[in-house]
Short mmCIF file of C-alpha atoms in Angstrom, two decimals:
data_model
loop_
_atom_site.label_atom_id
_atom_site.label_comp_id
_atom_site.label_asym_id
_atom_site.label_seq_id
_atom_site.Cartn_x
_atom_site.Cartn_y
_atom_site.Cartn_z
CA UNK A 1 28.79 -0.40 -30.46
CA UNK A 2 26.61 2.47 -31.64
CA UNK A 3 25.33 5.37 -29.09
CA UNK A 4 21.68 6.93 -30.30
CA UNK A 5 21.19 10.20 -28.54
CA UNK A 6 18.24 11.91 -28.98
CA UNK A 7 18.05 15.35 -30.41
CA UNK A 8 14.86 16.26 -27.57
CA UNK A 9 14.37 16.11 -24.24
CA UNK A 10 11.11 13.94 -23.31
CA UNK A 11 8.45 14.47 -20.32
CA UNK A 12 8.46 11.31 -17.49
CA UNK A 13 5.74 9.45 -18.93
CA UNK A 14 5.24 7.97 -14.91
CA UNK A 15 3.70 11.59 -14.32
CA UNK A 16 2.22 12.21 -17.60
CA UNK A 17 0.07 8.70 -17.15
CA UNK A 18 -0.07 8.57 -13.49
CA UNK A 19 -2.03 12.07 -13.52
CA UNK A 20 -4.00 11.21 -16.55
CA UNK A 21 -5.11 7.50 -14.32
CA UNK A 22 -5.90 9.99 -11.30
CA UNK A 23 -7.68 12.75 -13.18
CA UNK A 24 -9.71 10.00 -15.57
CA UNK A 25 -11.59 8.30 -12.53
CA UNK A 26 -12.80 11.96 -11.39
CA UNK A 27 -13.91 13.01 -14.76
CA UNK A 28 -15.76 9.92 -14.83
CA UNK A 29 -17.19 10.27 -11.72
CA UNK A 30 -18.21 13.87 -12.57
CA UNK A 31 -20.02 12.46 -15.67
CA UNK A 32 -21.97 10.14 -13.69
CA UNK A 33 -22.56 13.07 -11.17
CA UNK A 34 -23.97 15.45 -13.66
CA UNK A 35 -25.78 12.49 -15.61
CA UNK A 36 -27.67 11.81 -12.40
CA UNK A 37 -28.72 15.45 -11.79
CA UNK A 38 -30.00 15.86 -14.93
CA UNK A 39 -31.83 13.32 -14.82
CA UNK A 40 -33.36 13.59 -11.24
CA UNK A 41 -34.01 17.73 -12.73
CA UNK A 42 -35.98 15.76 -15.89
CA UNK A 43 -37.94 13.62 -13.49
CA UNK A 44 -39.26 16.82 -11.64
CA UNK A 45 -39.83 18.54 -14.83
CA UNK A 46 -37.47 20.92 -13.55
CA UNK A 47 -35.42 21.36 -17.44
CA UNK A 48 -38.95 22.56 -18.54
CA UNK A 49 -39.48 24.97 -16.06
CA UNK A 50 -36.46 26.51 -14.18
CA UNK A 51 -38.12 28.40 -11.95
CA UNK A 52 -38.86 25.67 -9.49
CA UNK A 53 -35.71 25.91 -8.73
CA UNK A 54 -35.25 29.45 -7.55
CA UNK A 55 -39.04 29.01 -6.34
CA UNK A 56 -37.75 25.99 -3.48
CA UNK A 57 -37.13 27.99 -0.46
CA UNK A 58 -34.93 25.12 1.11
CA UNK A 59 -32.09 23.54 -0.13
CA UNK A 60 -32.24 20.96 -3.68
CA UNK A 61 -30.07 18.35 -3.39
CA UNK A 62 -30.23 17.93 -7.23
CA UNK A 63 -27.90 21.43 -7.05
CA UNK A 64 -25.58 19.88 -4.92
CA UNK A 65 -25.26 17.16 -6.63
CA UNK A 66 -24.70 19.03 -10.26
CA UNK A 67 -21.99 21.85 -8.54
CA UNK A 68 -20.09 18.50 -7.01
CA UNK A 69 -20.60 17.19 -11.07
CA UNK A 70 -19.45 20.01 -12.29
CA UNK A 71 -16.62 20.40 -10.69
CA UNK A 72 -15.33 17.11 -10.56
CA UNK A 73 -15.66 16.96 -14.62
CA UNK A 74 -14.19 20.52 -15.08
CA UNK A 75 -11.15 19.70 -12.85
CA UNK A 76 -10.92 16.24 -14.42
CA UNK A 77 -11.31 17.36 -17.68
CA UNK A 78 -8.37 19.98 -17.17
CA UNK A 79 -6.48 17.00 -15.83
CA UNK A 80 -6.58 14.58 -18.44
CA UNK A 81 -6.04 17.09 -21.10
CA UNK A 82 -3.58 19.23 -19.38
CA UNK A 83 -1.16 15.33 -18.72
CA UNK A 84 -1.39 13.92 -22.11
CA UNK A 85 -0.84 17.32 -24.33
CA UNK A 86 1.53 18.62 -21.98
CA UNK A 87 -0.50 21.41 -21.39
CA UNK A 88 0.83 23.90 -18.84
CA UNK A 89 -1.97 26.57 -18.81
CA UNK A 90 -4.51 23.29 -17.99
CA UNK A 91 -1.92 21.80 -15.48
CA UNK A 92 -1.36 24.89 -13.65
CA UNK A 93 -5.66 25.48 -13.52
CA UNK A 94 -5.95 22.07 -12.07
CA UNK A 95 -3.34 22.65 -9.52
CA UNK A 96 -4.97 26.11 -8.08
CA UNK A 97 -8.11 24.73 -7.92
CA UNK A 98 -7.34 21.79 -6.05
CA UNK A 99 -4.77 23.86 -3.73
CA UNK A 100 -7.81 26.35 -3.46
CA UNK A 101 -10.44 23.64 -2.65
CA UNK A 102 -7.65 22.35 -0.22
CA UNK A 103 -7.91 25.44 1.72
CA UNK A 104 -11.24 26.27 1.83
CA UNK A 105 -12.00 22.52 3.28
CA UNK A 106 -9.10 23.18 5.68
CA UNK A 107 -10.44 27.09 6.86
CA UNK A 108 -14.13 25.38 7.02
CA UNK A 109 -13.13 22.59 9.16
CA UNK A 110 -10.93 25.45 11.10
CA UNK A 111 -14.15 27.55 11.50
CA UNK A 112 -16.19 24.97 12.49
CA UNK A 113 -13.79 24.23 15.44
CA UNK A 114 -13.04 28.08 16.41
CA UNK A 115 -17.09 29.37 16.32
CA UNK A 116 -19.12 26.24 17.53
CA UNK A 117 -21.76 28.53 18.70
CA UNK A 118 -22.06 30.46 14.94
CA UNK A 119 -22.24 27.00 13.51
CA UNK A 120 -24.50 25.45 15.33
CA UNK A 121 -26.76 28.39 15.00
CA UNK A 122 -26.39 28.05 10.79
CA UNK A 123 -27.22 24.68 11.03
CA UNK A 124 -30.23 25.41 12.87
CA UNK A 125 -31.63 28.23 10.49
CA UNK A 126 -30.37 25.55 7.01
CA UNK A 127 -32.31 22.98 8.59
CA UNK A 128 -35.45 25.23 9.51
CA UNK A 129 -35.37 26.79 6.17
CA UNK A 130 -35.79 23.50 5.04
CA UNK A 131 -37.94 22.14 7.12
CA UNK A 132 -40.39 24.79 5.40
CA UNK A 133 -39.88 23.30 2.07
CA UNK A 134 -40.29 19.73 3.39
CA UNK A 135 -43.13 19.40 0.85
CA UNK A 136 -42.17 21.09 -1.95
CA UNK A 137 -40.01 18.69 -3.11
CA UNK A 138 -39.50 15.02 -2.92
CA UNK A 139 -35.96 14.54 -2.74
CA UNK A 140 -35.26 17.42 -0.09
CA UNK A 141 -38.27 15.36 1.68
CA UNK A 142 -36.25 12.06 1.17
CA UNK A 143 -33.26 13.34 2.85
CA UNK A 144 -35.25 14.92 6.23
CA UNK A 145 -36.92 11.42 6.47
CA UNK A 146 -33.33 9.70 6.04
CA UNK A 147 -31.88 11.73 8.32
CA UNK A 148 -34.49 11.83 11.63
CA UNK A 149 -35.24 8.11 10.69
CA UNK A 150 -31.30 6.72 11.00
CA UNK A 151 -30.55 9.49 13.65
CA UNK A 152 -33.84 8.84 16.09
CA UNK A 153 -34.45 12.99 16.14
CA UNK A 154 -37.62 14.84 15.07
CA UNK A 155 -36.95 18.80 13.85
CA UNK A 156 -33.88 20.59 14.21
CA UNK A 157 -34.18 21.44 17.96
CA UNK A 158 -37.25 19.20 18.29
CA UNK A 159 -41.13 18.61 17.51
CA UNK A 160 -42.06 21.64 18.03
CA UNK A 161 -39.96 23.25 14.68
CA UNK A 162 -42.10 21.40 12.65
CA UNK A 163 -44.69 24.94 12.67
CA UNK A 164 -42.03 26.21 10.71
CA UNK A 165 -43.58 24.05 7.88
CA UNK A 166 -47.52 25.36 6.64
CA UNK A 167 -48.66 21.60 6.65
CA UNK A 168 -47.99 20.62 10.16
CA UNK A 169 -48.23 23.98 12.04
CA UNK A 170 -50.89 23.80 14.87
CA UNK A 171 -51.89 27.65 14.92
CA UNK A 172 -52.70 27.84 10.88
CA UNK A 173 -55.30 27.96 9.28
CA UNK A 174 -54.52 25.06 6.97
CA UNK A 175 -57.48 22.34 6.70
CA UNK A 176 -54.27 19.90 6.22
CA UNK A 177 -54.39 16.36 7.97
CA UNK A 178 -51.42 16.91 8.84
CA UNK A 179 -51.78 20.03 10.99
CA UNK A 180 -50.19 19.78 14.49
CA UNK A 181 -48.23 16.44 13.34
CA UNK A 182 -44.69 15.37 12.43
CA UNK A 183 -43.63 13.16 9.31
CA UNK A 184 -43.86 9.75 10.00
CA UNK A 185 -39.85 9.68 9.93
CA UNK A 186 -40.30 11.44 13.51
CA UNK A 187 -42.21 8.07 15.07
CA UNK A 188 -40.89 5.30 16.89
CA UNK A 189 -40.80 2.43 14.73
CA UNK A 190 -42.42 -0.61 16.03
CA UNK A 191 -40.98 -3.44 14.95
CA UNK A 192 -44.47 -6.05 14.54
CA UNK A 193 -45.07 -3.88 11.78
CA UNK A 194 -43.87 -4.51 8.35
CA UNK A 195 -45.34 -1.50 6.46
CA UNK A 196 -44.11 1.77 7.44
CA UNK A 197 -47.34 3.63 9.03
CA UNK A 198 -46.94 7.20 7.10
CA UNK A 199 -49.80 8.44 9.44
CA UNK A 200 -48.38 7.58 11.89
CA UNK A 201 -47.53 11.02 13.17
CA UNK A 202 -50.93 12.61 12.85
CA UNK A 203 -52.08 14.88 15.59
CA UNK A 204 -49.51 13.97 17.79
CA UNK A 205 -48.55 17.27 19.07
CA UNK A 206 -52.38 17.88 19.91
CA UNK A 207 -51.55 15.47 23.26
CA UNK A 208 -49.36 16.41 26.00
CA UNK A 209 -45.86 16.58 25.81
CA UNK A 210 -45.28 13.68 28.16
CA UNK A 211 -47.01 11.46 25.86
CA UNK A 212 -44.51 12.43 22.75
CA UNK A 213 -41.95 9.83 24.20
CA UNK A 214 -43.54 6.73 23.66
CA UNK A 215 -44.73 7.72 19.80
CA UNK A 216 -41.96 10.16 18.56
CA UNK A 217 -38.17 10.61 19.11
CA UNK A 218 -38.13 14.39 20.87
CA UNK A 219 -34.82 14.92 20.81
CA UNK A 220 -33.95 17.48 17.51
CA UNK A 221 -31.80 16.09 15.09
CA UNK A 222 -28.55 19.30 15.77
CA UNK A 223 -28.65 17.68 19.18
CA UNK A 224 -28.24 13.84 17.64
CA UNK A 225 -25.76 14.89 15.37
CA UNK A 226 -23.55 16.34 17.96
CA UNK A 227 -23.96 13.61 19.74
CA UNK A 228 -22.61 11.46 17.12
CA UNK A 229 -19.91 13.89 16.11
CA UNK A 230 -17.59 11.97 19.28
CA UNK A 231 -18.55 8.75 18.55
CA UNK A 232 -17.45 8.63 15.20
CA UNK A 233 -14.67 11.49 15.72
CA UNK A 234 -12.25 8.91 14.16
CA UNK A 235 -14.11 8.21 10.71
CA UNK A 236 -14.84 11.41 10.29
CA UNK A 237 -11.42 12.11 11.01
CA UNK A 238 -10.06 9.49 8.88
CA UNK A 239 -11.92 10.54 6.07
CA UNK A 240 -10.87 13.99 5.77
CA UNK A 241 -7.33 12.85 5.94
CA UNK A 242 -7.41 10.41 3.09
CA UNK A 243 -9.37 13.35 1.15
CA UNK A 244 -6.59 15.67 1.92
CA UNK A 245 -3.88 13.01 1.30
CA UNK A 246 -5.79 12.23 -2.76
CA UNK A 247 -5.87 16.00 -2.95
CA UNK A 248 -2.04 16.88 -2.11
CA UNK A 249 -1.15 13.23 -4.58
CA UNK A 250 -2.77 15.48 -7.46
CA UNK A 251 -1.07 18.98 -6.65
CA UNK A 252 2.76 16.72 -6.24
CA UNK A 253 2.24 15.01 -9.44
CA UNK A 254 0.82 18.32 -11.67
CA UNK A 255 3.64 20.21 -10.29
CA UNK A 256 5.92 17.55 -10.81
CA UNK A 257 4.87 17.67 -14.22
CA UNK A 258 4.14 21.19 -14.75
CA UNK A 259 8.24 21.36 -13.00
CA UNK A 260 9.54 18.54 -15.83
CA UNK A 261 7.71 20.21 -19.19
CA UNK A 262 9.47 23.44 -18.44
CA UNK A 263 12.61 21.83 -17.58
CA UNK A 264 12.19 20.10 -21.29
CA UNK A 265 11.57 22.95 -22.95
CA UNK A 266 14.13 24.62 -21.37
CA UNK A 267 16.92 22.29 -22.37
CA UNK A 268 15.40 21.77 -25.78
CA UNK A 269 15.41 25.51 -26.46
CA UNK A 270 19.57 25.03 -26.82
#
């Protein structure tokens, strides 16, 4: 019987392919990430004109939705390239970035915890400041509707922060239709209707505040959402963990690697 031994060590292809499978679904999702933004950007004819973006006061959630693209296909990227040329320099960028994302999620979540009050008043000035730019563009406007509409709250402390914005404040001197309303998202939906009533919130904060109950939801939408913080303490809970648990499955197998390419180099450097 004949013995073959081979004159070089090899890397464990398990965590050569298992991190390329991990990293290849991220990069993927990144590309559909960034694929999406760019597209939403074309639709506003924002690629023609940058300036509308520095020119939104509030927050574009085409932005957000290009930073998450971009770093999902950077890190992905680095990933896949890093696991199947054995890459060390790309294997060991991956790894910090993920242990650094790891810890900024984990000192945010600590943060939020230890300074509820500092929080909470953040949240109220983010959702004021955009509350301002509530017409200025369509997908910021999208996600205000979504959110008072699913969470039955009007303004981030309640009607009345909806002067912040030019077209429903009650003491300017806008000749808007709007003036001393809410968006219709605020309104109670009645359920004979079929088509959403968009008007639906016009003058209403011209009538006494007693009558705001049976038309709009008064209670602001920080209040809602702390509300359903407790309920859902477990999902929210849940989630984080399997996030964590997908993040620290990528930093064991690129160090694993990283830990097995020097080890092969190593021994084939005898």
């Amino acid at each position: 019987m004949h013995y073959y031994r081979y004159s070089n060590a090899e890397v464990s292809c398990w965590y050569k392919y298992l991190l390329f499978s991990y990293n290849i679904v991220f990069w993927l999702a990144g590309v559909a990430f960034l694929a999406a933004g760019l597209w939403a950007w074309s639709e506003k004819g924002v690629l023609s004109d940058l300036t509308k973006v520095t020119g939104l006061h509030g927050l574009d959630p085409v932005v957000l939705v290009l930073l998450v693209g971009i770093v999902m296909f950077t890190l992905g990227f680095a990933g896949c390239v890093g696991a199947l040329r054995e890459n060390i320099c790309l294997l060991k960028f991956f790894c910090g970035a993920i242990v650094f994302i790891f810890l900024l999620e984990l000192a945010v979540a600590v943060m939020a915890f230890l300074f509820q009050d500092w929080v909470r008043d953040r949240v109220k000035e983010f959702f004021e400041n955009n509350i301002k730019s509530y017409r200025d563009d369509i997908d910021l406007q999208n996600i205000i509707d979504s959110l008072q509409r699913i969470n039955h709250c009007c303004g981030a402390q309640g009607p009345e922060d909806w002067d912040f914005n030019i077209y429903f404040n009650c003491n300017s001197e806008s000749k808007s239709r709007e003036k001393c309303g809410v968006p219709f998202s605020c309104c109670i939906p009645d359920p004979a209707q079929k088509v959403v009533n968009t008007q639906c919130g016009y003058d209403i904060r011209k009538k006494s505040k007693n009558q705001w109950d049976d038309q709009i939801f008064v209670k602001g939408c920080i209040h809602a959402l702390e509300a359903w913080l407790p309920r859902n303490i477990y999902i929210v809970a849940g989630v984080f963990i399997a996030i964590s648990l997908l993040q620290i499955f990528g930093i064991f197998l690129a160090r694993s690697l990283i830990s097995d390419i020097e080890a092969v180099k190593a021994s084939n450097a005898f």
